[in-house]
């Protein structure tokens, strides 16, 4: 049941008895099978004593040690074809509907992930082959004529006991499996025969060093990131400390990589001479869903027919017992907790390096901050957005995706190589936010800007600064073939991301019925954008890329003519050199006079009426939205607290625990002035909307529960005060 699916293989769950399920959880979720990892400056002995007294001492030690066994190695490659369910509309031609929807993936089983030397070697090879569009294998996958994009499965999986390297394509057809495999092995044989340039090896080593140094935190606190980096080794009884302290192993890898034959030997040893590989073809099947439902229904009917009256009554009683247990109030005092008294009232803000402006005559639109960055420099260029028409607004997301992926002073391949060699990545994106001018206004003005963000090792700061300027000012969208490749890749990613962010997309659709700004944000970042990308991909297939490339170039020219703010962040030791690296080209950026725009400068036609979208998913995503107040209104904080109370006190229990959804909640969006309810991966629709409404009645009767209020406030503070990277 749980071998290949940690949540339980759906087709096998009905074969699992109640006693088997309880036995599985009692053994695998026993504290003896737990891993405790901590980060910080608290006394470790005291922490471990508390863990023992408050948890472990209350259980009997389980002697059995659970471990993932090593896979039995294949003597010969295996080629498999499976199908996945696709729904087609009534009257739609199935041949047309299923065309170009097949996935092909090849995967090799490698060595154990707890072996740091082997893991770094595998990462080096994976990035050399797949890191960017100039990498040999990714370049071949992007340019192949029998697929729309490389598979998101491409790369190294190093969290399991044994690592695996994968590459694949999507938007293909069943008959392309052999030619896909041949393409992959042609590239690997070429690399094994001729190797790669030492500059490319150095670029990947640079990326490995960069990611080792970077203090992240925008997704998880830095301590959590370190813990996660050692978690796999701890899970599989390796040395987690060695996985965190990778500098000695990285130095050894750099020395090994000086051998001209090193990469060629890696390709031979890890891939070409490795008989344990599988080619998986996943083809669409419009009848599979109905057939699976029929099989499951028949199976359940047979099981029910074999039940005695006593067994049926037992199942009914267990269901009633479960419902009663779900409705019980848990004692929150059983767990240690943080209270509002533990939260410092003072908010600390970093101070800008004002003295730098005088020392290098930095323009007023340049700002520098010096904080601990562990030898990494950060730059952000923030440009005012002019008023845009509907076509330009709808083009903004595609511009953000493509701006840093096209050529500049040279081809896009040269630009990709520069990024790999000189920085840890450059991104670009637009931000359009309603700006309320008073507590009672309804977003009567707009703050709109475009951001370029990049980061690099301090040792590369001069080349990085030049690359940032070159990327912003000289981006060249004339390569129509490249634009076509990018649109195909972006469209594929957007389609695959629907189920992962279905609740967010549903909230956008619901909010679009409430305000014009919400309608615009849904149009340029929600499901309408995905719909347009599919159409743009179809137009490109029909050789209609010229106008799109020209429109992107025109929009780029329009944006770079606007006032710009430049932000620099670095260690104090690198401050002078980093600032100096940009001083020579500061005249390229007009000093900023950021102004809010009139509301109608960034408004699209209302999308009212589009409140139900069909997506290729077996679950639902529900949302409900109400107009409320903006961030200047005194009710805004109270509504934010109310959202947390609803989520923690009612919605989680009613929609997740009792309704069967993966998640549910509420949020107050004070930027847009909208209060939203949502559910995630939900088997229900009408019942969920009933629960949304019922939660408001529940709130009116429980709003004075101080523990719920405190819990919600702490959650809000936690989201505001989340540890982030040095550059925010």
XYZ file of C-alpha atoms in Angstrom:
728
model
C 0.000 0.000 0.000
C 2.743 2.451 1.001
C 5.704 1.182 -1.067
C 5.489 3.705 -3.903
C 2.991 6.176 -2.427
C 3.578 7.578 1.059
C -0.086 8.544 1.301
C -1.247 5.084 0.291
C -1.835 3.777 -3.222
C -5.538 4.574 -3.870
C -6.236 1.288 -5.647
C -4.787 -0.690 -2.720
C -6.255 1.230 0.209
C -9.459 -0.828 0.164
C -7.308 -3.956 0.653
C -5.955 -2.546 3.914
C -7.806 -3.690 7.004
C -8.479 -1.448 9.978
C -6.162 -3.519 12.176
C -3.384 -3.450 9.555
C -3.623 0.335 9.314
C -3.404 0.727 13.100
C -0.462 -1.682 13.285
C 1.395 0.237 10.574
C 1.004 3.543 12.360
C 1.847 2.118 15.783
C 5.130 0.721 14.475
C 6.285 3.351 11.984
C 5.040 6.426 13.869
C 6.372 5.247 17.226
C 8.729 7.727 19.005
C 11.483 5.095 18.791
C 11.416 5.694 15.034
C 11.621 9.497 15.389
C 14.558 11.786 14.610
C 15.125 14.876 16.766
C 17.187 17.702 15.251
C 17.558 21.199 16.720
C 19.222 24.451 15.657
C 20.112 27.445 17.802
C 22.022 28.432 20.924
C 19.912 26.701 23.588
C 21.638 24.114 25.776
C 21.469 20.799 23.913
C 21.549 18.655 27.065
C 18.573 20.550 28.499
C 16.646 20.203 25.231
C 17.258 16.471 25.075
C 16.276 16.067 28.719
C 12.941 17.775 27.999
C 12.378 15.569 24.952
C 12.966 12.516 27.106
C 10.812 13.640 30.035
C 7.913 15.076 28.034
C 7.756 12.495 25.239
C 10.054 9.476 25.096
C 9.680 8.474 28.752
C 5.943 8.027 28.220
C 6.476 5.179 25.716
C 8.129 1.786 25.819
C 11.164 1.562 23.561
C 10.559 -0.311 20.317
C 13.460 -2.641 19.580
C 12.824 -3.057 15.855
C 14.772 -0.640 13.671
C 12.995 0.401 10.480
C 15.204 0.964 7.460
C 14.685 1.340 3.740
C 16.381 -1.656 2.070
C 18.671 -1.238 -0.907
C 17.008 -1.868 -4.250
C 17.879 -5.082 -6.039
C 19.892 -3.984 -9.059
C 18.601 -4.686 -12.548
C 20.703 -6.810 -14.875
C 19.168 -5.113 -17.920
C 17.198 -1.930 -18.612
C 13.427 -1.965 -18.214
C 11.051 -0.101 -20.516
C 7.541 0.479 -19.205
C 4.398 2.029 -20.633
C 1.625 3.199 -18.316
C -1.391 5.460 -18.773
C -2.863 8.384 -16.872
C -6.420 9.661 -16.859
C -7.424 12.570 -19.088
C -10.953 13.908 -19.413
C -12.199 15.115 -22.782
C -15.240 17.253 -23.497
C -18.404 15.858 -25.011
C -18.113 15.819 -28.781
C -14.360 16.459 -28.698
C -12.262 14.351 -31.073
C -10.275 12.005 -28.799
C -7.409 11.760 -31.288
C -6.970 15.519 -31.242
C -7.543 15.796 -27.482
C -4.891 13.186 -26.626
C -2.284 14.341 -29.135
C 0.990 15.668 -27.693
C 0.156 14.683 -24.103
C 2.570 11.794 -23.572
C 5.496 11.938 -21.123
C 8.783 10.049 -21.567
C 11.306 9.805 -18.704
C 14.542 7.838 -18.270
C 15.894 7.261 -14.753
C 19.126 5.677 -13.514
C 19.600 4.372 -9.971
C 22.884 5.684 -8.515
C 24.729 5.251 -5.218
C 23.670 5.964 -1.641
C 22.756 9.561 -0.834
C 24.576 9.464 2.515
C 27.905 9.126 0.666
C 28.798 12.826 0.383
C 31.564 12.327 -2.175
C 29.274 10.372 -4.505
C 26.437 12.830 -3.955
C 28.575 15.841 -4.920
C 29.873 14.016 -7.997
C 26.291 13.232 -9.024
C 25.264 16.863 -8.488
C 28.194 18.041 -10.582
C 27.268 15.741 -13.462
C 23.550 16.543 -13.213
C 24.146 20.289 -13.370
C 26.662 19.972 -16.195
C 24.063 18.114 -18.236
C 20.874 19.952 -17.230
C 21.525 23.204 -15.352
C 20.583 25.704 -18.051
C 19.661 25.998 -21.717
C 23.334 25.870 -22.731
C 23.886 22.551 -20.903
C 24.174 19.731 -23.478
C 21.314 17.485 -22.369
C 18.860 20.281 -21.540
C 19.681 21.986 -24.832
C 18.853 18.774 -26.710
C 15.605 18.275 -24.778
C 14.494 21.875 -25.311
C 15.191 21.775 -29.038
C 13.837 18.325 -29.883
C 10.980 18.519 -32.380
C 8.865 15.748 -30.847
C 8.108 17.395 -27.466
C 6.943 20.741 -26.109
C 9.324 20.980 -23.132
C 11.746 19.088 -20.884
C 10.052 17.190 -18.077
C 9.971 18.767 -14.591
C 11.413 15.431 -13.431
C 14.819 16.324 -14.896
C 17.685 16.305 -12.408
C 19.094 14.470 -9.397
C 16.875 13.080 -6.631
C 19.064 12.816 -3.519
C 16.563 12.567 -0.646
C 15.970 8.803 -0.918
C 18.449 6.224 0.390
C 19.735 5.675 -3.140
C 19.984 8.587 -5.541
C 18.477 8.647 -9.004
C 19.220 10.759 -12.065
C 16.320 11.509 -14.391
C 15.665 13.271 -17.657
C 12.568 13.425 -19.785
C 10.202 15.298 -22.054
C 6.501 16.155 -22.097
C 4.083 17.171 -24.806
C 5.142 14.173 -26.875
C 3.494 11.048 -28.338
C 3.782 7.322 -27.615
C 5.659 6.552 -30.824
C 8.482 8.926 -29.880
C 9.834 6.773 -27.031
C 12.654 5.175 -29.033
C 13.813 8.394 -30.678
C 13.775 10.107 -27.268
C 15.972 7.411 -25.740
C 18.331 7.578 -28.709
C 18.603 11.357 -28.347
C 19.548 11.066 -24.676
C 22.214 8.436 -25.279
C 23.622 10.341 -28.251
C 24.226 13.320 -25.948
C 25.722 11.164 -23.186
C 28.026 9.360 -25.613
C 29.147 12.691 -27.047
C 30.003 14.001 -23.569
C 31.784 10.738 -22.716
C 33.823 10.976 -25.908
C 34.757 14.675 -25.974
C 34.087 15.843 -22.412
C 33.047 19.411 -21.656
C 35.014 22.641 -21.520
C 36.777 23.288 -18.222
C 34.992 26.656 -18.063
C 31.664 24.812 -17.871
C 32.969 22.580 -15.072
C 34.161 25.663 -13.203
C 30.738 27.283 -13.640
C 28.997 24.320 -12.021
C 31.549 24.223 -9.194
C 30.822 27.927 -8.742
C 27.099 27.151 -8.444
C 27.767 24.428 -5.865
C 29.883 26.839 -3.812
C 27.258 29.563 -4.146
C 24.458 27.361 -2.834
C 26.704 26.181 0.000
C 27.352 29.775 1.073
C 23.908 31.282 0.580
C 21.921 31.967 3.714
C 18.405 31.361 2.509
C 15.223 31.612 4.510
C 12.510 32.956 2.251
C 10.823 29.522 2.315
C 12.213 28.113 5.568
C 14.384 29.581 8.337
C 18.083 28.990 7.728
C 18.299 26.545 10.625
C 15.504 24.481 9.111
C 17.338 24.428 5.794
C 20.450 23.043 7.504
C 18.345 20.445 9.297
C 16.690 19.375 6.053
C 20.084 19.058 4.358
C 21.087 16.480 6.963
C 17.684 14.823 7.365
C 18.066 12.266 4.574
C 21.376 11.019 5.982
C 19.865 10.779 9.469
C 16.832 8.906 8.126
C 19.024 6.318 6.425
C 21.505 6.000 9.325
C 24.284 8.058 7.740
C 26.187 11.025 9.195
C 24.025 14.195 9.054
C 26.883 16.409 10.254
C 29.018 15.407 7.273
C 26.208 16.408 4.911
C 26.161 19.912 6.410
C 29.930 20.421 6.523
C 30.527 19.963 2.799
C 33.434 22.381 2.366
C 36.196 19.706 2.643
C 34.358 17.407 0.219
C 33.763 20.319 -2.165
C 37.471 21.169 -2.095
C 38.274 17.541 -2.955
C 35.760 17.636 -5.818
C 37.352 20.801 -7.219
C 40.721 19.081 -7.207
C 39.350 15.932 -8.872
C 37.589 18.023 -11.534
C 40.915 19.369 -12.788
C 41.483 15.991 -14.456
C 40.386 16.412 -18.128
C 38.931 12.882 -18.076
C 37.004 13.320 -14.819
C 33.625 14.233 -16.344
C 33.967 11.635 -19.091
C 34.598 8.963 -16.464
C 31.576 10.141 -14.448
C 29.269 9.854 -17.467
C 30.563 6.356 -18.182
C 30.427 5.148 -14.591
C 27.143 6.675 -13.424
C 25.098 6.452 -16.617
C 26.409 4.705 -19.728
C 27.760 1.624 -17.921
C 24.862 1.579 -15.448
C 22.435 -1.203 -16.416
C 19.899 -0.173 -13.781
C 17.830 2.299 -15.755
C 14.154 2.504 -16.582
C 12.397 4.237 -19.442
C 8.868 5.189 -18.503
C 6.273 6.236 -21.065
C 3.134 7.774 -19.598
C 0.373 8.093 -22.167
C -3.039 9.807 -21.837
C -6.169 7.657 -21.627
C -9.620 9.227 -21.772
C -11.308 6.022 -20.553
C -9.009 5.191 -17.636
C -10.797 7.301 -15.017
C -14.167 5.712 -15.703
C -12.626 2.231 -15.729
C -10.831 2.786 -12.408
C -14.073 4.057 -10.883
C -15.950 1.000 -12.195
C -13.348 -1.395 -10.771
C -13.374 0.348 -7.399
C -17.183 0.446 -7.277
C -17.420 -3.263 -8.161
C -14.790 -4.141 -5.570
C -16.571 -2.197 -2.841
C -19.911 -3.740 -3.847
C -18.426 -7.249 -3.554
C -16.894 -6.411 -0.187
C -20.214 -5.023 1.045
C -22.123 -8.092 -0.139
C -19.857 -10.328 1.948
C -20.383 -8.338 5.143
C -22.667 -9.717 7.808
C -25.228 -7.471 9.480
C -22.993 -7.395 12.547
C -19.965 -6.290 10.492
C -22.009 -3.582 8.773
C -23.167 -2.280 12.136
C -19.572 -2.333 13.368
C -18.473 -0.119 10.442
C -21.361 2.273 11.100
C -20.408 2.450 14.774
C -16.742 3.097 13.921
C -17.831 5.945 11.642
C -19.922 7.432 14.438
C -17.032 7.038 16.879
C -14.715 8.776 14.417
C -17.174 11.657 13.993
C -17.479 12.023 17.756
C -13.697 12.011 18.156
C -13.289 14.646 15.444
C -15.779 16.888 17.222
C -13.976 16.667 20.575
C -12.095 19.711 21.828
C -8.381 18.933 22.111
C -6.495 20.132 25.179
C -3.987 22.619 23.779
C -2.243 22.880 27.160
C -0.753 19.410 26.650
C 1.825 20.881 24.260
C 4.465 23.522 25.031
C 3.549 26.827 23.436
C 4.685 30.380 22.828
C 2.500 33.202 24.131
C 2.143 36.854 23.183
C 4.246 37.732 26.230
C 7.184 35.961 24.549
C 7.017 38.199 21.467
C 9.170 41.358 21.643
C 7.205 44.504 20.832
C 10.113 46.233 19.129
C 10.599 45.813 15.381
C 14.183 46.188 14.204
C 14.833 47.712 10.793
C 18.238 47.667 9.052
C 19.867 51.015 8.357
C 21.141 52.055 4.941
C 24.822 52.845 4.346
C 24.323 56.598 3.994
C 28.039 57.342 4.220
C 28.687 55.322 1.066
C 26.703 57.760 -1.049
C 29.184 60.524 -0.326
C 32.330 58.401 -0.639
C 31.632 57.252 -4.211
C 29.164 59.984 -5.230
C 26.351 57.493 -5.537
C 23.187 58.834 -7.137
C 20.117 59.342 -4.978
C 18.362 56.365 -6.537
C 21.094 53.949 -5.337
C 20.739 52.481 -1.824
C 23.187 50.174 -0.029
C 22.752 47.928 3.024
C 25.505 45.974 4.780
C 24.376 42.832 6.625
C 25.785 39.341 7.153
C 25.548 37.619 3.751
C 28.347 35.022 4.052
C 30.261 36.430 1.080
C 27.324 36.919 -1.304
C 26.235 40.193 -2.921
C 22.662 40.989 -3.949
C 21.252 43.529 -6.394
C 17.720 44.643 -7.165
C 16.721 47.110 -9.874
C 13.193 48.422 -9.386
C 11.674 50.327 -12.291
C 8.490 52.359 -12.326
C 5.837 50.878 -14.619
C 4.160 53.320 -17.008
C 0.459 53.126 -17.785
C -0.131 50.015 -19.902
C -2.949 49.043 -22.213
C -4.757 45.710 -21.900
C -2.475 43.917 -24.379
C 0.678 45.131 -22.598
C -0.699 44.169 -19.197
C -1.445 40.649 -20.370
C 2.052 40.410 -21.835
C 3.785 41.365 -18.557
C 3.943 37.819 -17.076
C 5.476 36.384 -20.257
C 7.985 39.234 -20.297
C 8.967 38.325 -16.734
C 9.469 34.681 -17.661
C 11.535 35.413 -20.780
C 13.534 38.591 -20.059
C 16.416 36.788 -18.333
C 16.265 33.758 -20.657
C 16.954 35.464 -24.005
C 20.177 36.834 -25.457
C 21.679 40.232 -24.671
C 25.090 41.189 -26.040
C 25.271 37.683 -27.525
C 23.048 34.658 -28.041
C 20.835 33.263 -25.294
C 23.261 30.339 -24.943
C 26.118 32.739 -24.214
C 23.919 34.574 -21.721
C 23.056 31.319 -19.948
C 26.749 30.457 -19.698
C 27.508 33.878 -18.195
C 24.785 33.461 -15.602
C 26.136 30.048 -14.615
C 29.689 31.396 -14.385
C 29.092 34.714 -12.638
C 25.960 34.568 -10.486
C 23.439 32.472 -8.599
C 20.590 33.541 -10.840
C 18.758 36.591 -12.204
C 14.978 36.932 -12.206
C 12.464 39.570 -13.258
C 8.824 40.171 -12.387
C 6.135 42.847 -12.265
C 4.272 43.991 -9.141
C 0.982 45.873 -9.391
C -0.716 46.768 -6.122
C -3.706 48.926 -5.288
C -2.699 51.819 -3.058
C -5.436 53.009 -0.741
C -5.111 56.742 -0.032
C -7.521 56.752 2.912
C -9.195 54.255 5.236
C -12.461 54.357 3.307
C -11.100 54.426 -0.246
C -11.606 51.521 -2.629
C -8.110 51.220 -4.139
C -8.376 54.473 -6.053
C -4.712 54.491 -7.094
C -2.093 51.938 -8.126
C 1.557 51.312 -7.249
C 3.182 49.465 -10.151
C 6.823 48.562 -10.634
C 9.089 46.026 -12.329
C 11.888 44.256 -10.431
C 15.133 42.619 -11.538
C 16.803 40.575 -8.822
C 20.199 38.874 -8.839
C 22.841 37.447 -6.503
C 26.469 36.344 -6.799
C 29.607 35.444 -4.892
C 31.488 38.587 -3.879
C 34.495 37.347 -5.863
C 32.384 37.738 -9.026
C 30.767 41.067 -8.188
C 32.325 43.055 -11.058
C 31.255 40.535 -13.708
C 27.889 40.161 -11.982
C 27.211 43.914 -11.986
C 28.025 44.119 -15.683
C 25.794 41.104 -16.362
C 22.862 42.687 -14.515
C 23.174 45.890 -16.545
C 23.562 43.944 -19.786
C 20.519 41.777 -19.037
C 18.306 44.750 -18.229
C 19.381 47.168 -20.928
C 20.293 44.901 -23.870
C 17.816 41.997 -23.733
C 17.165 40.813 -27.298
C 13.838 39.117 -28.079
C 14.478 38.687 -31.816
C 15.271 34.943 -31.603
C 11.786 33.677 -32.451
C 12.764 30.028 -32.046
C 13.896 30.741 -28.490
C 10.668 32.588 -27.692
C 8.741 29.562 -28.957
C 10.740 27.180 -26.756
C 10.174 29.346 -23.684
C 6.432 29.685 -24.251
C 6.162 25.889 -24.526
C 8.098 25.390 -21.293
C 6.159 28.063 -19.404
C 2.805 26.754 -20.601
C 3.723 23.231 -19.481
C 4.825 24.448 -16.027
C 1.644 26.473 -15.572
C -0.574 23.512 -16.473
C 1.311 21.201 -14.115
C 1.118 23.756 -11.309
C -2.669 23.972 -11.287
C -3.305 21.186 -8.778
C -0.454 22.330 -6.530
C -1.870 25.862 -6.337
C -5.517 25.177 -7.082
C -6.706 26.908 -3.908
C -4.770 30.060 -4.785
C -6.179 30.087 -8.306
C -9.711 29.537 -6.976
C -9.317 32.488 -4.593
C -8.214 34.636 -7.519
C -11.303 33.639 -9.514
C -13.576 34.390 -6.545
C -11.854 37.709 -5.847
C -12.168 38.716 -9.493
C -15.914 39.048 -8.943
C -15.358 41.581 -6.132
C -12.962 44.339 -7.298
C -11.412 45.502 -10.560
C -7.871 45.157 -9.224
C -8.559 41.577 -8.161
C -9.986 40.873 -11.610
C -6.824 42.261 -13.191
C -4.537 40.182 -10.938
C -6.512 37.047 -11.774
C -6.223 37.830 -15.475
C -2.444 38.352 -15.491
C -1.420 35.678 -12.974
C -4.267 33.177 -12.710
C -6.133 30.735 -14.916
C -6.752 33.245 -17.756
C -2.957 33.559 -18.093
C -2.603 29.777 -18.378
C -5.332 29.795 -21.016
C -3.541 32.513 -23.028
C -0.219 30.692 -22.833
C -1.840 27.584 -24.318
C -3.149 29.709 -27.182
C 0.235 31.398 -27.667
C 1.847 27.969 -27.805
C -0.661 26.932 -30.475
C 0.060 30.117 -32.452
C 3.792 29.414 -32.266
C 3.221 25.898 -33.559
C 1.484 27.574 -36.486
C 4.621 29.693 -37.099
C 3.139 32.908 -35.686
C 5.941 34.090 -33.376
C 7.041 37.278 -35.101
C 4.470 39.634 -33.605
C 4.895 38.151 -30.110
C 8.669 38.690 -30.170
C 8.215 42.256 -31.420
C 5.614 43.018 -28.741
C 7.932 41.721 -25.996
C 10.810 43.849 -27.289
C 8.616 46.965 -27.442
C 7.414 46.428 -23.863
C 11.005 45.949 -22.674
C 12.025 49.256 -24.274
C 9.079 51.002 -22.645
C 9.981 49.728 -19.175
C 13.718 50.496 -19.197
C 12.966 54.128 -20.095
C 11.309 54.611 -16.685
C 12.878 55.860 -13.418
C 14.776 53.157 -11.551
C 15.819 52.474 -7.956
C 18.911 50.302 -7.355
C 19.349 48.290 -4.149
C 22.694 46.768 -3.108
C 23.117 44.310 -0.211
C 26.424 42.792 0.893
C 28.782 42.008 3.777
C 30.342 45.112 5.270
C 33.769 43.910 4.085
C 32.580 43.851 0.458
C 30.620 47.103 0.588
C 33.144 49.464 -0.985
C 34.017 47.150 -3.871
C 30.391 46.202 -4.542
C 29.253 49.818 -4.671
C 32.197 50.694 -6.884
C 31.258 47.893 -9.288
C 27.991 49.666 -10.140
C 29.109 53.283 -9.851
C 30.456 53.413 -13.407
C 27.067 52.693 -14.989
C 24.683 54.447 -12.622
C 24.041 57.086 -15.290
C 22.176 54.396 -17.266
C 19.362 54.488 -14.725
C 17.250 57.609 -14.489
C 16.835 58.801 -10.916
C 13.544 57.545 -9.609
C 10.488 59.591 -8.866
C 8.089 56.823 -7.983
C 4.495 57.901 -8.271
C 1.206 56.131 -7.879
C -0.885 55.842 -11.014
C -4.561 56.443 -11.529
C -6.704 53.397 -10.878
C -7.685 52.947 -14.513
C -4.028 52.865 -15.664
C -3.866 49.129 -14.864
C -7.422 47.832 -15.099
C -8.697 45.147 -17.455
C -12.236 44.307 -18.403
C -14.106 42.610 -15.577
C -14.064 38.810 -15.557
C -17.356 38.603 -13.664
C -19.287 35.466 -14.493
C -16.274 33.136 -14.852
C -16.764 31.527 -11.459
C -16.371 27.855 -12.414
C -13.322 26.424 -14.183
C -12.871 22.829 -15.313
C -9.337 21.471 -14.794
C -7.833 18.020 -15.269
C -8.063 16.919 -11.637
C -10.014 14.384 -9.599
C -10.382 16.845 -6.710
C -11.920 20.295 -6.319
C -10.655 23.667 -5.131
C -13.357 25.896 -3.669
C -13.211 29.575 -2.736
C -15.583 32.305 -1.586
C -14.773 36.030 -1.455
C -16.367 39.084 0.177
C -15.516 42.800 -0.129
C -14.044 44.183 3.099
C -11.615 47.019 3.909
C -8.111 48.159 2.944
C -4.967 48.145 5.081
C -5.539 51.670 6.428
C -8.887 50.778 7.971
C -8.888 49.879 11.693
C -10.948 46.754 10.950
C -8.189 45.246 8.760
C -6.129 43.750 11.647
C -9.280 42.359 13.269
C -10.284 40.662 10.022
C -6.801 39.124 9.732
C -7.172 37.723 13.247
C -10.682 36.483 12.425
C -9.291 34.564 9.441
C -6.886 32.678 11.697
C -9.624 31.905 14.206
C -11.860 30.535 11.455
C -9.048 28.385 10.058
C -7.837 26.965 13.375
C -11.151 26.728 15.181
C -13.650 25.585 12.546
C -12.589 25.206 8.905
C -9.737 22.737 9.488
C -12.003 20.374 11.412
C -15.105 20.734 9.239
C -13.484 20.663 5.792
C -10.254 18.688 6.279
C -10.897 16.253 9.128
C -14.599 15.663 8.500
C -14.989 16.646 4.843
C -11.896 14.847 3.557
C -10.104 17.796 1.910
C -6.336 18.150 2.202
C -6.687 21.631 3.658
C -8.918 24.653 4.233
C -8.702 28.151 5.612
C -9.490 31.829 5.348
C -7.488 35.005 4.786
C -7.957 38.756 4.782
C -6.311 40.422 1.767
C -6.037 44.033 2.893
C -4.254 45.073 -0.293
C -7.307 44.197 -2.355
C -9.867 44.683 0.399
C -11.201 41.124 0.131
C -11.864 38.365 2.678
C -11.458 34.857 1.229
C -12.346 31.298 2.185
C -10.689 28.331 0.451
C -10.352 24.558 0.370
C -7.498 22.476 -1.081
C -7.791 19.118 -2.880
C -11.408 18.791 -1.838
C -13.725 15.850 -2.681
C -16.777 18.066 -2.035
C -18.210 21.295 -3.478
C -21.642 22.211 -2.067
C -20.839 20.901 1.408
C -17.687 22.991 1.536
C -19.546 26.186 0.637
C -22.063 25.351 3.373
C -19.149 25.041 5.813
C -17.774 28.424 4.712
C -21.109 30.006 5.623
C -21.478 28.005 8.840
C -18.048 29.137 10.000
C -19.223 32.747 10.218
C -22.067 31.762 12.551
C -19.596 29.736 14.607
C -17.230 32.734 14.803
C -19.943 35.018 16.155
C -20.406 32.583 19.044
C -16.690 31.992 19.740
C -14.960 35.289 18.931
C -14.236 35.933 22.623
C -12.217 32.728 23.074
C -8.896 34.265 24.160
C -6.838 31.188 23.298
C -8.105 31.232 19.698
C -7.425 34.967 19.430
C -3.890 34.582 20.789
C -3.183 31.617 18.510
C -4.275 33.625 15.464
C -2.252 36.709 16.426
C 0.854 34.567 16.923
C 0.330 33.057 13.476
C 0.129 36.517 11.906
C 3.270 37.680 13.700
C 5.027 34.483 12.649
C 4.225 35.124 8.996
C 5.396 38.747 9.278
C 8.563 37.929 11.220
C 9.617 34.868 9.241
C 13.431 34.651 8.953
C 14.442 35.552 5.426
C 17.567 35.807 3.324
C 19.872 38.806 3.963
C 18.375 40.589 0.964
C 14.813 39.938 2.065
